[in-house]
PDB file of C-alpha atoms and ligand atoms in Angstrom:
ATOM      1  CA  MET R   1       0.000   0.000   0.000  1.00 96.00           C
ATOM      2  CA  LYS R   2       1.239   3.456  -0.874  1.00 98.00           C
ATOM      3  CA  LEU R   3       0.696   6.524   1.312  1.00 98.00           C
ATOM      4  CA  LEU R   4       1.339  10.149   0.417  1.00 98.00           C
ATOM      5  CA  ILE R   5       2.117  12.473   3.323  1.00 99.00           C
ATOM      6  CA  LEU R   6       1.872  16.144   2.422  1.00 98.00           C
ATOM      7  CA  ASN R   7       3.160  18.860   4.711  1.00 98.00           C
ATOM      8  CA  GLY R   8       2.270  22.452   3.988  1.00 98.00           C
ATOM      9  CA  PRO R   9       3.942  25.813   4.552  1.00 98.00           C
ATOM     10  CA  ASN R  10       6.447  26.333   7.349  1.00 98.00           C
ATOM     11  CA  LEU R  11       6.442  22.727   8.502  1.00 98.00           C
ATOM     12  CA  ASN R  12      10.008  22.515   7.193  1.00 98.00           C
ATOM     13  CA  ARG R  13      10.822  24.959  10.050  1.00 98.00           C
ATOM     14  CA  LEU R  14       9.899  22.476  12.788  1.00 98.00           C
ATOM     15  CA  GLY R  15      12.390  22.503  15.643  1.00 95.00           C
ATOM     16  CA  VAL R  16      13.183  26.163  14.935  1.00 96.00           C
ATOM     17  CA  ARG R  17       9.790  27.881  14.720  1.00 96.00           C
ATOM     18  CA  GLU R  18       7.695  28.656  17.806  1.00 96.00           C
ATOM     19  CA  THR R  19       9.187  25.797  19.818  1.00 96.00           C
ATOM     20  CA  PRO R  20       6.839  26.246  22.821  1.00 96.00           C
ATOM     21  CA  ILE R  21       3.979  25.383  20.433  1.00 96.00           C
ATOM     22  CA  TYR R  22       5.545  22.963  17.961  1.00 97.00           C
ATOM     23  CA  GLY R  23       8.368  21.465  20.041  1.00 95.00           C
ATOM     24  CA  THR R  24      12.073  21.109  19.400  1.00 96.00           C
ATOM     25  CA  LYS R  25      12.069  18.059  17.149  1.00 97.00           C
ATOM     26  CA  SER R  26      13.053  18.786  13.562  1.00 98.00           C
ATOM     27  CA  TYR R  27      11.134  18.279  10.324  1.00 98.00           C
ATOM     28  CA  GLU R  28      13.629  15.556   9.389  1.00 98.00           C
ATOM     29  CA  GLU R  29      12.661  13.673  12.555  1.00 98.00           C
ATOM     30  CA  LEU R  30       8.981  13.991  11.642  1.00 98.00           C
ATOM     31  CA  VAL R  31       9.725  12.542   8.208  1.00 98.00           C
ATOM     32  CA  LYS R  32      11.711   9.664   9.733  1.00 98.00           C
ATOM     33  CA  MET R  33       9.013   8.836  12.297  1.00 98.00           C
ATOM     34  CA  SER R  34       6.205   9.113   9.727  1.00 98.00           C
ATOM     35  CA  LYS R  35       7.950   6.687   7.366  1.00 98.00           C
ATOM     36  CA  LEU R  36       8.558   4.254  10.220  1.00 98.00           C
ATOM     37  CA  TRP R  37       4.933   4.368  11.411  1.00 98.00           C
ATOM     38  CA  ALA R  38       3.726   4.001   7.837  1.00 98.00           C
ATOM     39  CA  GLN R  39       5.896   0.906   7.398  1.00 98.00           C
ATOM     40  CA  GLU R  40       4.561  -0.571  10.644  1.00 98.00           C
ATOM     41  CA  HIS R  41       1.049  -0.283   9.233  1.00 97.00           C
ATOM     42  CA  GLY R  42       1.861  -1.770   5.842  1.00 97.00           C
ATOM     43  CA  PHE R  43       2.394   1.457   3.906  1.00 98.00           C
ATOM     44  CA  GLU R  44       5.273   2.604   1.799  1.00 98.00           C
ATOM     45  CA  ALA R  45       5.206   6.379   2.417  1.00 98.00           C
ATOM     46  CA  ASP R  46       6.385   9.293   0.330  1.00 98.00           C
ATOM     47  CA  VAL R  47       6.674  12.488   2.354  1.00 98.00           C
ATOM     48  CA  ARG R  48       6.554  15.850   0.593  1.00 98.00           C
ATOM     49  CA  GLN R  49       6.629  19.419   1.904  1.00 98.00           C
ATOM     50  CA  SER R  50       5.824  22.622   0.074  1.00 98.00           C
ATOM     51  CA  ASN R  51       5.370  26.260   0.973  1.00 98.00           C
ATOM     52  CA  HIS R  52       3.266  26.765  -2.170  1.00 98.00           C
ATOM     53  CA  GLU R  53      -0.483  26.291  -2.393  1.00 98.00           C
ATOM     54  CA  GLY R  54      -0.448  25.383  -6.098  1.00 98.00           C
ATOM     55  CA  ILE R  55       2.189  22.689  -5.617  1.00 98.00           C
ATOM     56  CA  LEU R  56       0.131  21.121  -2.819  1.00 98.00           C
ATOM     57  CA  ILE R  57      -2.973  21.239  -5.031  1.00 98.00           C
ATOM     58  CA  ASP R  58      -1.075  19.627  -7.932  1.00 98.00           C
ATOM     59  CA  LEU R  59       0.117  16.827  -5.649  1.00 98.00           C
ATOM     60  CA  VAL R  60      -3.373  16.233  -4.231  1.00 98.00           C
ATOM     61  CA  GLN R  61      -4.869  16.101  -7.736  1.00 98.00           C
ATOM     62  CA  CYS R  62      -2.355  13.436  -8.784  1.00 97.00           C
ATOM     63  CA  VAL R  63      -2.765  11.216  -5.753  1.00 98.00           C
ATOM     64  CA  GLU R  64      -4.796   8.504  -7.510  1.00 97.00           C
ATOM     65  CA  MET R  65      -2.916   8.762 -10.795  1.00 97.00           C
ATOM     66  CA  MET R  66       0.347   8.198  -8.902  1.00 98.00           C
ATOM     67  CA  GLY R  67      -1.064   5.034  -7.345  1.00 98.00           C
ATOM     68  CA  TYR R  68      -1.438   6.162  -3.729  1.00 98.00           C
ATOM     69  CA  HIS R  69      -4.032   4.382  -1.591  1.00 98.00           C
ATOM     70  CA  ALA R  70      -4.329   7.087   1.079  1.00 98.00           C
ATOM     71  CA  LEU R  71      -3.383  10.684   1.827  1.00 99.00           C
ATOM     72  CA  LEU R  72      -2.286  12.326   5.067  1.00 99.00           C
ATOM     73  CA  ILE R  73      -2.112  16.103   4.929  1.00 99.00           C
ATOM     74  CA  ASN R  74      -1.023  18.791   7.331  1.00 98.00           C
ATOM     75  CA  PRO R  75      -2.020  21.864   5.311  1.00 98.00           C
ATOM     76  CA  GLY R  76      -0.426  24.291   7.795  1.00 98.00           C
ATOM     77  CA  ALA R  77      -2.099  27.704   7.654  1.00 98.00           C
ATOM     78  CA  TYR R  78      -3.762  26.823   4.323  1.00 98.00           C
ATOM     79  CA  ALA R  79      -6.202  24.801   6.429  1.00 98.00           C
ATOM     80  CA  HIS R  80      -7.723  28.047   7.625  1.00 98.00           C
ATOM     81  CA  TYR R  81      -8.471  29.681   4.288  1.00 98.00           C
ATOM     82  CA  SER R  82      -7.577  27.636   1.197  1.00 98.00           C
ATOM     83  CA  TYR R  83     -10.880  26.741  -0.456  1.00 98.00           C
ATOM     84  CA  ALA R  84      -8.812  25.751  -3.488  1.00 98.00           C
ATOM     85  CA  LEU R  85      -6.966  23.105  -1.499  1.00 98.00           C
ATOM     86  CA  ALA R  86     -10.284  21.972   0.028  1.00 98.00           C
ATOM     87  CA  ASP R  87     -11.759  21.582  -3.462  1.00 98.00           C
ATOM     88  CA  ALA R  88      -8.718  19.603  -4.608  1.00 98.00           C
ATOM     89  CA  LEU R  89      -9.092  17.279  -1.601  1.00 98.00           C
ATOM     90  CA  ARG R  90     -12.783  16.798  -2.407  1.00 98.00           C
ATOM     91  CA  SER R  91     -11.879  15.844  -5.968  1.00 98.00           C
ATOM     92  CA  VAL R  92      -9.967  12.704  -4.967  1.00 98.00           C
ATOM     93  CA  SER R  93     -11.554   9.655  -3.429  1.00 97.00           C
ATOM     94  CA  VAL R  94      -8.755   7.900  -1.506  1.00 98.00           C
ATOM     95  CA  PRO R  95      -9.080   7.955   2.320  1.00 98.00           C
ATOM     96  CA  LYS R  96      -7.742  11.290   3.624  1.00 98.00           C
ATOM     97  CA  ALA R  97      -6.686  12.425   7.080  1.00 99.00           C
ATOM     98  CA  GLU R  98      -5.841  15.974   8.150  1.00 99.00           C
ATOM     99  CA  VAL R  99      -3.372  16.401  10.984  1.00 98.00           C
ATOM    100  CA  HIS R 100      -2.310  19.444  12.984  1.00 98.00           C
ATOM    101  CA  LEU R 101       0.499  19.176  15.500  1.00 98.00           C
ATOM    102  CA  SER R 102      -0.949  21.912  17.698  1.00 98.00           C
ATOM    103  CA  ASP R 103      -4.424  22.184  19.181  1.00 98.00           C
ATOM    104  CA  ILE R 104      -5.876  24.603  16.619  1.00 98.00           C
ATOM    105  CA  MET R 105      -9.166  24.836  18.551  1.00 96.00           C
ATOM    106  CA  ASN R 106      -7.391  26.390  21.516  1.00 96.00           C
ATOM    107  CA  ARG R 107      -5.235  28.968  19.823  1.00 97.00           C
ATOM    108  CA  GLU R 108      -6.023  32.216  17.952  1.00 96.00           C
ATOM    109  CA  ASN R 109      -9.579  32.537  16.631  1.00 97.00           C
ATOM    110  CA  PHE R 110      -8.523  32.350  12.980  1.00 96.00           C
ATOM    111  CA  ARG R 111      -7.089  28.857  13.566  1.00 98.00           C
ATOM    112  CA  LYS R 112     -10.339  27.470  14.990  1.00 97.00           C
ATOM    113  CA  ILE R 113     -11.727  26.982  11.491  1.00 97.00           C
ATOM    114  CA  SER R 114     -10.313  24.413   9.088  1.00 98.00           C
ATOM    115  CA  VAL R 115     -11.908  24.731   5.647  1.00 98.00           C
ATOM    116  CA  THR R 116     -10.003  21.654   4.479  1.00 98.00           C
ATOM    117  CA  ALA R 117     -10.989  19.305   7.336  1.00 98.00           C
ATOM    118  CA  SER R 118     -14.505  18.701   5.997  1.00 98.00           C
ATOM    119  CA  ALA R 119     -12.917  17.450   2.769  1.00 98.00           C
ATOM    120  CA  CYS R 120     -11.063  14.764   4.742  1.00 98.00           C
ATOM    121  CA  ASP R 121     -12.333  11.636   6.462  1.00 98.00           C
ATOM    122  CA  LYS R 122     -10.512  12.251   9.720  1.00 98.00           C
ATOM    123  CA  LEU R 123      -9.099  15.221  11.657  1.00 98.00           C
ATOM    124  CA  ILE R 124      -6.489  14.878  14.380  1.00 98.00           C
ATOM    125  CA  THR R 125      -5.225  17.955  16.221  1.00 98.00           C
ATOM    126  CA  GLY R 126      -3.090  18.745  19.215  1.00 98.00           C
ATOM    127  CA  CYS R 127      -1.228  15.448  19.563  1.00 98.00           C
ATOM    128  CA  GLY R 128       2.154  16.564  18.197  1.00 97.00           C
ATOM    129  CA  PHE R 129       4.059  14.006  16.135  1.00 98.00           C
ATOM    130  CA  ASP R 130       1.823  11.257  17.558  1.00 98.00           C
ATOM    131  CA  GLY R 131      -1.072  12.711  15.563  1.00 98.00           C
ATOM    132  CA  TYR R 132       0.683  11.470  12.431  1.00 98.00           C
ATOM    133  CA  ARG R 133       0.921   7.971  13.921  1.00 98.00           C
ATOM    134  CA  GLN R 134      -2.779   8.028  14.827  1.00 98.00           C
ATOM    135  CA  ALA R 135      -3.723   9.244  11.341  1.00 98.00           C
ATOM    136  CA  ILE R 136      -1.625   6.550   9.655  1.00 98.00           C
ATOM    137  CA  LEU R 137      -3.345   3.895  11.792  1.00 98.00           C
ATOM    138  CA  CYS R 138      -6.802   5.252  10.810  1.00 98.00           C
ATOM    139  CA  LEU R 139      -5.858   5.406   7.127  1.00 98.00           C
ATOM    140  CA  ALA R 140      -4.550   1.829   7.173  1.00 98.00           C
ATOM    141  CA  LYS R 141      -7.887   0.684   8.650  1.00 98.00           C
ATOM    142  CA  MET R 142      -9.851   2.700   6.068  1.00 98.00           C
ATOM    143  CA  VAL R 143      -7.855   1.243   3.173  1.00 98.00           C
ATOM    144  CA  ARG R 144      -8.237  -2.328   4.483  1.00 96.00           C
ATOM    145  CA  GLU R 145     -11.916  -2.015   5.442  1.00 91.00           C
ATOM    146  CA  PRO R 146     -13.455   0.471   2.981  1.00 79.00           C
TER     147      PRO R 146
HETATM  148  C1  DQA Q 201      -0.353  23.677  12.039  1.00 65.51           C
HETATM  149  C2  DQA Q 201      -1.381  24.656  12.598  1.00 65.51           C
HETATM  150  C3  DQA Q 201      -1.567  25.833  11.680  1.00 65.51           C
HETATM  151  O1  DQA Q 201      -2.486  26.761  12.251  1.00 65.51           O
HETATM  152  C4  DQA Q 201      -0.255  26.540  11.452  1.00 65.51           C
HETATM  153  O2  DQA Q 201      -0.426  27.591  10.531  1.00 65.51           O
HETATM  154  C5  DQA Q 201       0.838  25.639  11.033  1.00 65.51           C
HETATM  155  C6  DQA Q 201       0.955  24.342  11.719  1.00 65.51           C
HETATM  156  C7  DQA Q 201      -0.079  22.530  13.030  1.00 65.51           C
HETATM  157  O3  DQA Q 201       0.444  21.516  12.605  1.00 65.51           O
HETATM  158  O4  DQA Q 201      -0.350  22.680  14.221  1.00 65.51           O
HETATM  159  O5  DQA Q 201       1.663  25.956  10.213  1.00 65.51           O
HETATM  160  O6  DQA Q 201      -0.889  23.093  10.860  1.00 65.51           O
END
C-alpha cells in the first residue's frame, strides 16, 4: 500500500519555529518517524513538503494517478483559508486524514476553522508528532476495510 504524506507551509521549520507550540524536534525527525509508522502499518510512504499552495494542489490532484491508496495532509495555515486546497481534496476519493500538531481549537480565533478538514475523512489535532501515527493507523484501517 502506498501513502502520500503532504506537509504544507512552514512545517520545514519544525524545531526552529515557535518551539513552545511545535516542540524542538526537527522536520527531518517527523519525516523519519512518519515513514517508520507508515511501514509498521503496511504502507510505503512518500513524504513531501511545500510552501506553495499550487504545488500542494497539484500533488493532491495526482494522488490517484500516482497510485497512492491514502493521503495524510497537514495543510499548515492553508487549512484556515484555502478553499482551493479543500476543493482539490474533495476531488480525490482515496481515504484522507488531516493532521495538525498543535491544538488549533485552543489557539487564535482564525485557527479554529479548518476549511479543508470537511474534505477529509478524519481530523487529528493537538497530539504533536503522535497525531501522524494516529492518522496513519486510521488510514490503514480505512484502506483495508473500505
Ligand atoms: C499547524 C497549525 C496551523 O495553524 C499553522 O499555521 C501551522 C501548523 C499545526 O500543525 O499545528 O503551520 O498546521
